[in-house]
Amino acid sequence: MRNKFWILIFVLTLGSCQKALLNEQKKVDIDLESYKRPNENTSVADVQACWKRDTLLLQLIDSVLVRSNDIKIGFLEVAMARADFANQRGLRKPVVSGLVQPSLRKFGKYTMDGVGNYDTQFSNNITKDQVIPENLPDLQVGVQASWELDIWGKLAKRKKASALRYLATESGQQWFITSLVADVAGAYGQLVALDQELAILKSNIEIQRKAFELVQVQKEAGVVNESAVQQLEAQWLNSRAQEGDVLQQIAVLENQIRYYLNKPSRPILRSKYPFQCALDTTMFAHVQIDQLERRPDIRQAKLALEAAFEVKESAKLALKPSVVLSGIFGVQSFQPAFLFQLPASIAYQLVGGITTPWLNRSAITSDILRTNAHWKSLDLGYQNALVKGFLEWDTQVKSLGYLQKQNQLKEREVILTKGAVNTVGTLFLTANASYLEVLTAQQNALRSELELLEISRKRWMHAIQLYRVLGGGW
C-alpha cells in the first residue's frame, strides 16, 4: 500500500512538471509571435502555379522536403535559436533555486573565531544545547534567489535581439527550403530536357545510319567515292559519342537529386518533354518589385541587422550601474536535531547591491566597438541583399523575354531543317543532290533541334530562378 502511495505521488509530480513545461513553452511561443510583423511570411506563392501540372515534380519535391537531412539540420538550428530566446527571456526574471548546504569547519586556536567560540562556552547566556563544538557543523536548508533589476532596459534589448535572431534563423530556413525546391525543380527540368535530347540523338543516329548504309551501296555502284562514306560514318559516330555524354549528364543529375532525397538508389521518375509549364513572363506580370522585401534571405538580413542594433545598444548600457537583489530564506543549525525547531532555526539574508564599472572599462568599451562594427557590416550586407535581389529579378525577367522570342524563331528553323532533310534525301536517291548536301542537311537538323531544346531548358531554368528570387512560397 505504501509503495502505491509513493508511485501515485511520483506520477502526480511528474505530470505537474510536464504541464508546467508545456505552459512555459506556450508562453515562449506567444512572446515570439509578438515580435513578428503582419504578412511577414507571405510571398509570391502563386509564381510556381504552373508547376502543379506536373504531379511527378510535386511528388519529388514533397519527398525531398520530408527526407532531406539538410532541412532537418536547419530546423535544429531554429530550435537552438528558440532555446536561446527562452534563456534570454528567463534572465529578466528572478532566479530561485533550492538550497541544501551542509558544511563542517574547525577554526584555528589562534584566530578570532577560534578564541571567540572557545570563550563563548563559558558564557552564562547560552544553554547546553547552544555550546559551539570545536568541529563546527553547519546545515542550511531553504531557497535562495537573485534578481537583476532591468532599470535601463539592457536585458530587454538582449531579449529582443534574441527574438529577432530567432526570426532571422526562421527566415534563413525558409530561404534554404526555397533554394532547395529551386535546385530540385531545376535538376528535374534538366533531366526532362536531357531525356528529350537523348531521344533526338537516337532518332538522328538512326537517320544517319540509314544514310551511311545507303552511301555504302552507292559507293559499290560507283556513284560516290570513299570520302562520302568516311564523312557520313564520322557524323554517325559523332552522334553516338554525344549520346554517351548525355547519359553521363543524366547520371550526375539523378545522383544529385538522390542526395537531396537521402535515398541513394531511388529511381527518379519524370514526365515527358515538352514542359507542362508556361515558360514566359506572362505568369510574372502581376508581381510587384516591392515583394522582394519579403524574400526570405532579404528578410533574414534585415532581422539580423535589427538584432545587431539591439545588441549594440545593450552593450552601451553595460556602462551604467546595475542593481542586483539577492537573498536566502530557510532553516539553519549546527545540530541536525535542532534544524526544524521553528521559529528558532529560521534564518534569512537579504542583500541589495549597486555596481558600476569604474576602473578597467576597456573590456566593455571594446565590446561596444565590436558590436557597433558588427551592426555596420550587417547594414552593408542588407543593402547588398536588396540590390542583389532587384538585379536577379531584372535578369530573370529580361532573359525570359529574350528567350521567348528566340524560341519562336528557332521553332520555325527546326521545321525548315527537318523539311530540308526529307527533300535532300529524295533528291539524293534520284542523283539530284550530293552526299555533302545530305550531310549538311542532317547536321543542320540535329543542330537546330538541340538548340531549340537548349532554349527550352534555359527558359525552364530562368523560370525556376525567378521563382527563387521572388521568395518562393512553397
PDB file of N, CA and C in Angstrom, residues 57-99:
ATOM      1  N   LEU A  57       6.777  16.001 -60.491  1.00  0.00           N
ATOM      2  CA  LEU A  57       7.660  17.006 -59.895  1.00  0.00           C
ATOM      3  C   LEU A  57       7.202  17.353 -58.488  1.00  0.00           C
ATOM      4  N   LEU A  58       5.899  17.513 -58.304  1.00  0.00           N
ATOM      5  CA  LEU A  58       5.377  17.840 -56.973  1.00  0.00           C
ATOM      6  C   LEU A  58       5.683  16.715 -55.980  1.00  0.00           C
ATOM      7  N   GLN A  59       5.489  15.478 -56.418  1.00  0.00           N
ATOM      8  CA  GLN A  59       5.793  14.349 -55.536  1.00  0.00           C
ATOM      9  C   GLN A  59       7.271  14.305 -55.182  1.00  0.00           C
ATOM     10  N   LEU A  60       8.119  14.618 -56.150  1.00  0.00           N
ATOM     11  CA  LEU A  60       9.561  14.618 -55.901  1.00  0.00           C
ATOM     12  C   LEU A  60       9.941  15.697 -54.891  1.00  0.00           C
ATOM     13  N   ILE A  61       9.400  16.895 -55.069  1.00  0.00           N
ATOM     14  CA  ILE A  61       9.717  17.995 -54.144  1.00  0.00           C
ATOM     15  C   ILE A  61       9.212  17.681 -52.744  1.00  0.00           C
ATOM     16  N   ASP A  62       7.997  17.157 -52.634  1.00  0.00           N
ATOM     17  CA  ASP A  62       7.461  16.805 -51.310  1.00  0.00           C
ATOM     18  C   ASP A  62       8.336  15.755 -50.631  1.00  0.00           C
ATOM     19  N   SER A  63       8.815  14.786 -51.389  1.00  0.00           N
ATOM     20  CA  SER A  63       9.687  13.764 -50.808  1.00  0.00           C
ATOM     21  C   SER A  63      11.005  14.368 -50.317  1.00  0.00           C
ATOM     22  N   VAL A  64      11.557  15.288 -51.096  1.00  0.00           N
ATOM     23  CA  VAL A  64      12.804  15.939 -50.698  1.00  0.00           C
ATOM     24  C   VAL A  64      12.596  16.746 -49.407  1.00  0.00           C
ATOM     25  N   LEU A  65      11.497  17.471 -49.329  1.00  0.00           N
ATOM     26  CA  LEU A  65      11.243  18.302 -48.146  1.00  0.00           C
ATOM     27  C   LEU A  65      11.068  17.454 -46.886  1.00  0.00           C
ATOM     28  N   VAL A  66      10.584  16.233 -47.062  1.00  0.00           N
ATOM     29  CA  VAL A  66      10.393  15.341 -45.910  1.00  0.00           C
ATOM     30  C   VAL A  66      11.688  14.636 -45.525  1.00  0.00           C
ATOM     31  N   ARG A  67      12.491  14.247 -46.517  1.00  0.00           N
ATOM     32  CA  ARG A  67      13.620  13.359 -46.260  1.00  0.00           C
ATOM     33  C   ARG A  67      14.971  14.060 -46.176  1.00  0.00           C
ATOM     34  N   SER A  68      15.082  15.279 -46.629  1.00  0.00           N
ATOM     35  CA  SER A  68      16.386  15.943 -46.690  1.00  0.00           C
ATOM     36  C   SER A  68      16.987  16.140 -45.297  1.00  0.00           C
ATOM     37  N   ASN A  69      18.197  15.654 -45.097  1.00  0.00           N
ATOM     38  CA  ASN A  69      18.894  15.868 -43.826  1.00  0.00           C
ATOM     39  C   ASN A  69      19.277  17.334 -43.640  1.00  0.00           C
ATOM     40  N   ASP A  70      19.554  18.033 -44.734  1.00  0.00           N
ATOM     41  CA  ASP A  70      19.912  19.445 -44.628  1.00  0.00           C
ATOM     42  C   ASP A  70      18.759  20.256 -44.060  1.00  0.00           C
ATOM     43  N   ILE A  71      17.532  19.926 -44.458  1.00  0.00           N
ATOM     44  CA  ILE A  71      16.365  20.630 -43.909  1.00  0.00           C
ATOM     45  C   ILE A  71      16.214  20.311 -42.422  1.00  0.00           C
ATOM     46  N   LYS A  72      16.450  19.052 -42.062  1.00  0.00           N
ATOM     47  CA  LYS A  72      16.362  18.682 -40.646  1.00  0.00           C
ATOM     48  C   LYS A  72      17.399  19.428 -39.814  1.00  0.00           C
ATOM     49  N   ILE A  73      18.596  19.594 -40.363  1.00  0.00           N
ATOM     50  CA  ILE A  73      19.633  20.363 -39.664  1.00  0.00           C
ATOM     51  C   ILE A  73      19.179  21.812 -39.487  1.00  0.00           C
ATOM     52  N   GLY A  74      18.551  22.369 -40.526  1.00  0.00           N
ATOM     53  CA  GLY A  74      18.054  23.742 -40.437  1.00  0.00           C
ATOM     54  C   GLY A  74      17.019  23.905 -39.341  1.00  0.00           C
ATOM     55  N   PHE A  75      16.127  22.942 -39.207  1.00  0.00           N
ATOM     56  CA  PHE A  75      15.109  23.033 -38.154  1.00  0.00           C
ATOM     57  C   PHE A  75      15.733  22.914 -36.764  1.00  0.00           C
ATOM     58  N   LEU A  76      16.809  22.144 -36.655  1.00  0.00           N
ATOM     59  CA  LEU A  76      17.513  22.065 -35.373  1.00  0.00           C
ATOM     60  C   LEU A  76      18.163  23.409 -35.035  1.00  0.00           C
ATOM     61  N   GLU A  77      18.669  24.117 -36.042  1.00  0.00           N
ATOM     62  CA  GLU A  77      19.234  25.440 -35.803  1.00  0.00           C
ATOM     63  C   GLU A  77      18.149  26.416 -35.361  1.00  0.00           C
ATOM     64  N   VAL A  78      16.956  26.287 -35.936  1.00  0.00           N
ATOM     65  CA  VAL A  78      15.823  27.113 -35.499  1.00  0.00           C
ATOM     66  C   VAL A  78      15.491  26.802 -34.043  1.00  0.00           C
ATOM     67  N   ALA A  79      15.513  25.512 -33.677  1.00  0.00           N
ATOM     68  CA  ALA A  79      15.225  25.123 -32.296  1.00  0.00           C
ATOM     69  C   ALA A  79      16.268  25.688 -31.335  1.00  0.00           C
ATOM     70  N   MET A  80      17.552  25.716 -31.764  1.00  0.00           N
ATOM     71  CA  MET A  80      18.593  26.296 -30.907  1.00  0.00           C
ATOM     72  C   MET A  80      18.379  27.789 -30.717  1.00  0.00           C
ATOM     73  N   ALA A  81      17.962  28.482 -31.783  1.00  0.00           N
ATOM     74  CA  ALA A  81      17.686  29.917 -31.672  1.00  0.00           C
ATOM     75  C   ALA A  81      16.505  30.168 -30.744  1.00  0.00           C
ATOM     76  N   ARG A  82      15.511  29.288 -30.790  1.00  0.00           N
ATOM     77  CA  ARG A  82      14.356  29.423 -29.902  1.00  0.00           C
ATOM     78  C   ARG A  82      14.767  29.195 -28.445  1.00  0.00           C
ATOM     79  N   ALA A  83      15.634  28.215 -28.219  1.00  0.00           N
ATOM     80  CA  ALA A  83      16.114  27.951 -26.863  1.00  0.00           C
ATOM     81  C   ALA A  83      16.911  29.141 -26.323  1.00  0.00           C
ATOM     82  N   ASP A  84      17.698  29.780 -27.205  1.00  0.00           N
ATOM     83  CA  ASP A  84      18.447  30.964 -26.792  1.00  0.00           C
ATOM     84  C   ASP A  84      17.500  32.091 -26.388  1.00  0.00           C
ATOM     85  N   PHE A  85      16.389  32.238 -27.122  1.00  0.00           N
ATOM     86  CA  PHE A  85      15.406  33.263 -26.749  1.00  0.00           C
ATOM     87  C   PHE A  85      14.793  32.940 -25.393  1.00  0.00           C
ATOM     88  N   ALA A  86      14.442  31.671 -25.166  1.00  0.00           N
ATOM     89  CA  ALA A  86      13.870  31.284 -23.878  1.00  0.00           C
ATOM     90  C   ALA A  86      14.848  31.591 -22.743  1.00  0.00           C
ATOM     91  N   ASN A  87      16.147  31.385 -23.004  1.00  0.00           N
ATOM     92  CA  ASN A  87      17.160  31.691 -21.994  1.00  0.00           C
ATOM     93  C   ASN A  87      17.230  33.193 -21.716  1.00  0.00           C
ATOM     94  N   GLN A  88      17.271  34.008 -22.780  1.00  0.00           N
ATOM     95  CA  GLN A  88      17.318  35.461 -22.600  1.00  0.00           C
ATOM     96  C   GLN A  88      16.053  35.979 -21.931  1.00  0.00           C
ATOM     97  N   ARG A  89      14.936  35.344 -22.238  1.00  0.00           N
ATOM     98  CA  ARG A  89      13.668  35.724 -21.614  1.00  0.00           C
ATOM     99  C   ARG A  89      13.701  35.456 -20.115  1.00  0.00           C
ATOM    100  N   GLY A  90      14.336  34.337 -19.733  1.00  0.00           N
ATOM    101  CA  GLY A  90      14.398  33.985 -18.326  1.00  0.00           C
ATOM    102  C   GLY A  90      15.343  34.859 -17.512  1.00  0.00           C
ATOM    103  N   LEU A  91      16.320  35.504 -18.183  1.00  0.00           N
ATOM    104  CA  LEU A  91      17.274  36.339 -17.455  1.00  0.00           C
ATOM    105  C   LEU A  91      16.629  37.566 -16.836  1.00  0.00           C
ATOM    106  N   ARG A  92      15.468  37.956 -17.322  1.00  0.00           N
ATOM    107  CA  ARG A  92      14.777  39.135 -16.770  1.00  0.00           C
ATOM    108  C   ARG A  92      13.985  38.794 -15.521  1.00  0.00           C
ATOM    109  N   LYS A  93      13.851  37.516 -15.218  1.00  0.00           N
ATOM    110  CA  LYS A  93      13.074  37.088 -14.063  1.00  0.00           C
ATOM    111  C   LYS A  93      14.003  36.734 -12.905  1.00  0.00           C
ATOM    112  N   PRO A  94      13.470  36.746 -11.683  1.00  0.00           N
ATOM    113  CA  PRO A  94      14.298  36.308 -10.548  1.00  0.00           C
ATOM    114  C   PRO A  94      14.715  34.854 -10.706  1.00  0.00           C
ATOM    115  N   VAL A  95      15.929  34.564 -10.278  1.00  0.00           N
ATOM    116  CA  VAL A  95      16.430  33.192 -10.291  1.00  0.00           C
ATOM    117  C   VAL A  95      16.252  32.625  -8.887  1.00  0.00           C
ATOM    118  N   VAL A  96      15.407  31.603  -8.755  1.00  0.00           N
ATOM    119  CA  VAL A  96      15.118  30.987  -7.454  1.00  0.00           C
ATOM    120  C   VAL A  96      15.539  29.527  -7.529  1.00  0.00           C
ATOM    121  N   SER A  97      16.284  29.099  -6.526  1.00  0.00           N
ATOM    122  CA  SER A  97      16.742  27.706  -6.511  1.00  0.00           C
ATOM    123  C   SER A  97      16.714  27.168  -5.092  1.00  0.00           C
ATOM    124  N   GLY A  98      16.549  25.851  -4.987  1.00  0.00           N
ATOM    125  CA  GLY A  98      16.593  25.204  -3.687  1.00  0.00           C
ATOM    126  C   GLY A  98      18.013  25.182  -3.135  1.00  0.00           C
ATOM    127  N   LEU A  99      18.099  25.165  -1.824  1.00  0.00           N
ATOM    128  CA  LEU A  99      19.408  25.229  -1.172  1.00  0.00           C
ATOM    129  C   LEU A  99      19.488  24.166  -0.082  1.00  0.00           C
TER     130      LEU A  99
END
